[in-house]
Short mmCIF file of C-alpha atoms in Angstrom, two decimals:
data_model
loop_
_atom_site.label_atom_id
_atom_site.label_comp_id
_atom_site.label_asym_id
_atom_site.label_seq_id
_atom_site.Cartn_x
_atom_site.Cartn_y
_atom_site.Cartn_z
CA MET R 1 -29.76 -38.90 -15.18
CA ASN R 2 -34.02 -38.83 -15.02
CA LEU R 3 -34.71 -35.92 -17.59
CA ARG R 4 -37.68 -34.35 -15.82
CA PHE R 5 -35.25 -34.33 -12.77
CA LEU R 6 -32.82 -32.33 -14.35
CA THR R 7 -35.12 -30.10 -16.24
CA LEU R 8 -36.72 -29.08 -12.73
CA ALA R 9 -32.82 -28.76 -11.31
CA SER R 10 -31.98 -26.23 -14.01
CA PHE R 11 -35.25 -24.28 -13.59
CA LEU R 12 -34.40 -23.83 -10.22
CA THR R 13 -31.11 -22.88 -10.82
CA VAL R 14 -31.81 -20.36 -13.07
CA SER R 15 -34.60 -19.07 -10.90
CA THR R 16 -32.24 -18.81 -8.37
CA PHE R 17 -30.04 -17.08 -9.76
CA ALA R 18 -32.41 -14.49 -11.38
CA ALA R 19 -34.04 -13.65 -7.80
CA ASP R 20 -30.30 -12.91 -6.41
CA ALA R 21 -28.93 -11.07 -9.32
CA PRO R 22 -30.40 -7.80 -9.12
CA LYS R 23 -29.09 -7.69 -5.47
CA LEU R 24 -25.69 -8.30 -6.75
CA PRO R 25 -24.65 -4.70 -7.85
CA ALA R 26 -26.41 -3.14 -5.10
CA VAL R 27 -24.21 -4.94 -2.57
CA ALA R 28 -20.96 -4.37 -4.91
CA ALA R 29 -21.76 -0.87 -4.94
CA ALA R 30 -22.25 -0.18 -1.37
CA LYS R 31 -18.98 -2.09 -0.64
CA GLU R 32 -17.30 -0.04 -3.16
CA LYS R 33 -18.55 3.07 -1.13
CA GLN R 34 -17.42 1.69 1.81
CA MET R 35 -14.17 1.03 0.58
CA SER R 36 -13.96 4.88 -0.81
CA GLY R 37 -14.77 6.09 2.61
CA GLU R 38 -18.21 7.65 1.48
CA LEU R 39 -20.05 5.71 4.40
CA ARG R 40 -17.27 6.75 6.68
CA LYS R 41 -17.88 10.63 7.58
CA PRO R 42 -18.82 10.52 10.99
CA ALA R 43 -21.78 13.07 11.64
CA GLU R 44 -20.54 13.83 15.29
CA PRO R 45 -17.11 14.91 16.56
CA THR R 46 -14.86 11.93 16.71
CA ALA R 47 -12.71 14.33 19.56
CA LYS R 48 -12.96 16.35 22.53
CA LYS R 49 -11.41 19.29 23.02
CA LYS R 50 -8.76 19.65 26.38
CA GLU R 51 -6.07 22.16 26.75
CA LEU R 52 -5.68 25.11 24.09
CA LEU R 53 -1.99 24.57 22.85
CA PHE R 54 -1.66 27.29 20.48
CA SER R 55 -3.15 30.35 19.24
CA ASP R 56 -2.73 33.09 16.43
CA ASP R 57 -4.90 35.77 15.34
CA PHE R 58 -2.20 37.16 12.85
CA GLU R 59 -3.33 40.65 14.11
CA ARG R 60 0.11 42.42 13.65
CA ALA R 61 2.27 44.16 11.39
CA GLU R 62 5.20 41.52 10.93
CA LEU R 63 4.67 37.01 11.23
CA GLY R 64 8.20 37.86 13.69
CA LYS R 65 9.57 34.93 15.73
CA ASP R 66 7.56 35.66 18.96
CA LYS R 67 5.22 33.21 17.94
CA GLY R 68 7.16 30.09 16.88
CA TRP R 69 6.87 30.27 13.22
CA ALA R 70 9.44 29.05 10.96
CA ILE R 71 9.56 29.54 6.92
CA VAL R 72 9.99 26.06 6.15
CA VAL R 73 9.52 26.71 2.37
CA PRO R 74 9.13 30.14 0.87
CA THR R 75 7.07 32.40 1.49
CA PHE R 76 4.75 33.52 3.71
CA SER R 77 3.65 37.00 5.27
CA LEU R 78 0.95 39.14 7.04
CA GLU R 79 -1.71 40.73 5.14
CA ASN R 80 -4.56 43.08 6.49
CA GLY R 81 -4.33 40.79 9.71
CA ALA R 82 -4.14 37.13 7.93
CA LEU R 83 -0.79 34.89 6.94
CA LYS R 84 -0.12 34.74 3.07
CA GLY R 85 1.32 31.94 1.70
CA THR R 86 3.28 32.61 -1.73
CA GLN R 87 4.29 29.69 -3.60
CA MET R 88 7.99 30.66 -4.97
CA ARG R 89 9.75 27.24 -5.81
CA PHE R 90 8.56 25.64 -9.21
CA ASP R 91 9.88 23.08 -11.39
CA ALA R 92 12.86 24.18 -13.51
CA PRO R 93 14.99 21.92 -15.80
CA ALA R 94 18.63 22.06 -14.80
CA LYS R 95 20.64 25.22 -16.55
CA ASP R 96 23.75 26.69 -16.63
CA GLY R 97 25.42 23.79 -14.56
CA LYS R 98 22.63 24.19 -11.76
CA PRO R 99 20.86 21.18 -11.04
CA PRO R 100 16.76 20.72 -11.55
CA VAL R 101 14.21 22.12 -9.19
CA LYS R 102 11.54 20.44 -7.92
CA GLY R 103 8.51 22.53 -7.16
CA HIS R 104 7.25 22.47 -3.63
CA GLN R 105 4.23 24.61 -2.14
CA ALA R 106 5.21 27.25 0.32
CA VAL R 107 5.33 25.75 4.05
CA ILE R 108 5.13 27.08 7.54
CA GLY R 109 5.90 24.94 10.52
CA ASN R 110 5.55 25.26 14.51
CA ASP R 111 6.91 23.01 17.42
CA ILE R 112 3.65 21.99 18.57
CA PRO R 113 3.80 18.82 20.07
CA THR R 114 0.63 16.78 20.00
CA LYS R 115 -0.56 13.21 19.94
CA ASP R 116 -4.34 13.72 19.33
CA SER R 117 -5.53 17.03 18.58
CA VAL R 118 -8.26 19.31 17.40
CA ILE R 119 -7.10 22.12 14.82
CA GLU R 120 -9.18 24.70 13.67
CA PHE R 121 -8.38 27.81 11.26
CA ARG R 122 -10.46 30.12 8.74
CA PHE R 123 -8.97 29.87 5.14
CA ARG R 124 -9.43 31.61 1.98
CA LEU R 125 -7.80 30.02 -1.17
CA GLY R 126 -7.47 32.89 -2.97
CA GLY R 127 -5.23 32.52 -6.45
CA ALA R 128 -3.98 29.30 -4.74
CA GLN R 129 -5.06 25.64 -6.34
CA SER R 130 -4.85 24.32 -2.60
CA VAL R 131 -3.90 24.64 1.54
CA THR R 132 -2.79 22.36 3.74
CA ALA R 133 -2.40 20.97 7.50
CA GLU R 134 0.10 18.29 7.72
CA PHE R 135 2.00 16.79 10.78
CA ASP R 136 5.53 15.85 10.96
CA ASP R 137 8.05 13.86 13.66
CA ARG R 138 11.38 15.58 12.32
CA LYS R 139 13.20 12.93 14.62
CA PHE R 140 11.32 9.86 12.94
CA ASN R 141 13.51 8.76 9.83
CA GLY R 142 11.06 6.11 8.25
CA SER R 143 9.62 8.95 6.27
CA HIS R 144 10.73 11.75 4.31
CA TYR R 145 11.24 14.74 6.14
CA GLY R 146 9.56 12.80 8.97
CA HIS R 147 6.20 13.52 6.93
CA LEU R 148 3.15 11.57 8.78
CA CYS R 149 -0.31 12.77 8.27
CA MET R 150 -1.89 15.55 5.67
CA ALA R 151 -5.21 17.54 5.00
CA ARG R 152 -5.18 18.81 1.65
CA ILE R 153 -7.89 21.24 0.84
CA ALA R 154 -9.06 22.78 -2.91
CA ALA R 155 -12.30 24.46 -4.65
CA ASP R 156 -13.16 21.07 -5.98
CA LYS R 157 -12.12 18.26 -3.20
CA ILE R 158 -10.01 17.60 -0.08
CA ILE R 159 -7.12 15.05 0.57
CA LEU R 160 -6.46 12.88 3.73
CA VAL R 161 -3.30 11.31 3.66
CA ASP R 162 -1.17 8.83 5.56
CA GLN R 163 2.22 9.64 4.94
CA LYS R 164 3.89 7.97 7.09
CA GLY R 165 6.60 5.72 5.56
CA LEU R 166 6.65 7.28 2.24
CA ALA R 167 9.23 8.48 -0.15
CA VAL R 168 12.15 6.91 2.44
CA ALA R 169 15.51 6.76 1.14
CA ARG R 170 16.68 3.46 -0.58
CA PRO R 171 19.74 1.78 -1.17
CA GLU R 172 21.39 3.10 -3.95
CA GLY R 173 20.50 1.18 -7.29
CA ALA R 174 17.40 0.31 -6.01
CA THR R 175 14.67 0.48 -8.83
CA GLY R 176 11.16 0.76 -8.87
CA GLU R 177 8.80 2.24 -7.06
CA PRO R 178 9.29 2.24 -3.72
CA PRO R 179 7.15 -0.18 -1.68
CA THR R 180 3.59 1.18 -0.12
CA PRO R 181 3.51 0.75 3.83
CA LYS R 182 1.19 -2.42 4.82
CA GLY R 183 -2.36 -0.63 5.30
CA ARG R 184 -1.34 3.02 4.67
CA LYS R 185 -4.39 4.87 2.85
CA ASN R 186 -5.43 8.05 1.43
CA ILE R 187 -9.03 9.21 0.33
CA SER R 188 -10.44 11.99 -1.30
CA PHE R 189 -13.74 13.73 -1.37
CA PRO R 190 -15.82 16.48 -3.44
CA LEU R 191 -15.83 19.52 -2.67
CA SER R 192 -17.40 22.87 -4.15
CA LEU R 193 -15.94 26.19 -2.35
CA ASP R 194 -15.86 29.41 -3.64
CA PRO R 195 -12.38 30.18 -3.80
CA GLN R 196 -12.77 33.85 -2.56
CA ALA R 197 -14.89 33.23 0.32
CA TRP R 198 -13.74 32.53 3.85
CA HIS R 199 -14.62 29.26 4.80
CA SER R 200 -13.94 27.60 8.60
CA PHE R 201 -11.90 24.16 9.04
CA THR R 202 -11.87 21.90 11.66
CA LEU R 203 -9.53 18.88 11.73
CA GLU R 204 -9.70 16.17 14.13
CA THR R 205 -7.08 13.96 14.95
CA VAL R 206 -7.52 11.04 17.43
CA GLY R 207 -5.97 7.48 17.41
CA ASP R 208 -5.68 6.16 13.89
CA THR R 209 -8.30 8.40 12.21
CA MET R 210 -8.65 12.00 10.90
CA ARG R 211 -11.99 13.78 10.57
CA ALA R 212 -12.17 17.19 8.70
CA SER R 213 -15.11 19.71 8.75
CA ILE R 214 -15.58 22.75 6.30
CA ASP R 215 -17.91 25.06 7.71
CA GLY R 216 -19.14 22.93 10.61
CA LYS R 217 -20.32 20.22 8.13
CA PRO R 218 -18.08 17.05 7.85
CA VAL R 219 -16.54 16.63 4.78
CA ALA R 220 -13.66 13.88 5.23
CA PHE R 221 -12.62 10.99 7.12
CA LEU R 222 -9.90 8.61 7.06
CA GLN R 223 -8.74 5.74 9.20
CA SER R 224 -4.86 4.42 8.84
CA PRO R 225 -2.06 3.25 10.91
CA GLY R 226 0.48 6.27 9.94
CA ILE R 227 -1.94 8.93 12.03
CA ALA R 228 -1.20 7.14 15.08
CA HIS R 229 1.84 7.96 15.42
CA PRO R 230 2.50 9.06 18.86
CA THR R 231 5.09 11.93 18.57
CA LYS R 232 3.51 14.44 16.22
CA SER R 233 6.28 17.05 17.22
CA LYS R 234 5.37 19.75 14.62
CA VAL R 235 2.37 21.13 12.78
CA GLU R 236 2.78 22.75 9.30
CA PHE R 237 0.62 24.65 6.95
CA GLY R 238 0.92 25.34 2.87
CA CYS R 239 -0.12 27.10 0.49
CA MET R 240 -0.02 25.75 -3.23
CA GLY R 241 0.38 28.55 -5.50
CA GLN R 242 -0.41 32.42 -5.26
CA GLY R 243 -2.32 33.86 -2.32
CA GLY R 244 -3.46 31.47 -0.26
CA PHE R 245 -4.78 32.60 3.18
CA PHE R 246 -4.84 31.17 7.19
CA ASP R 247 -6.52 33.15 9.69
CA ASP R 248 -7.41 32.81 13.44
CA LEU R 249 -5.77 29.55 14.23
CA LYS R 250 -6.11 27.42 17.35
CA ILE R 251 -4.59 23.88 17.94
CA TRP R 252 -5.67 22.09 21.37
CA ASN R 253 -4.85 18.70 22.83
CA ALA R 254 -7.69 16.34 22.60
CA GLU R 255 -9.29 12.71 23.37
CA PRO R 256 -11.08 10.35 21.44
CA VAL R 257 -14.58 10.67 22.16
CA LYS R 258 -16.28 8.22 24.49
#
């Protein structure tokens, strides 16, 4: 091959690569951000409120059953006009012939069927590590306890989780991790919250998306197939740790914003 032609071709190749090279990290970073959800926090609401399904201001002496509440995992009480969660189940090894105990956050639930919805409440973390809002379908046996999707709020982050299809009972003798349902995702976004202050929280669930806002600002967004489960028959609220609070809870039916 002509040496002059080879030298020219090499120069063009190197020049082309050099011109493109600075762009590659930026493109990769943008794709990584998009994959992580950092570019997926819609500034405007994704759900339009319809009829109000449920509300509770907790302004009474006792929790009672008139509002339909049932404690799933101990325990909850009312304190100064707010709902207080106190975790009472912690990890413990087998002892004195008793089986080991698996720790679990305190959970309270209510049968409020929805498909698309908006949940609003105020919360104060207090001494708790996190508080949660979760949708379940107890008749759905494709997930542990019918869990579908959840938002978990801590002082330093919020996590949105597609739980559908997770931790399903497997045949005896099965080994290894259970398969992850196709397309299922969860996502974490950083926060910086004062745990002793009250904050407002909004969770919009429409189609296969969840959008969360705290104190009126969008903080998290997730699109994942399990969120679209059509029969979200139960809503639950959880507290991991001691003394997390909920107040002024409202739940609406909703429809996607067009």
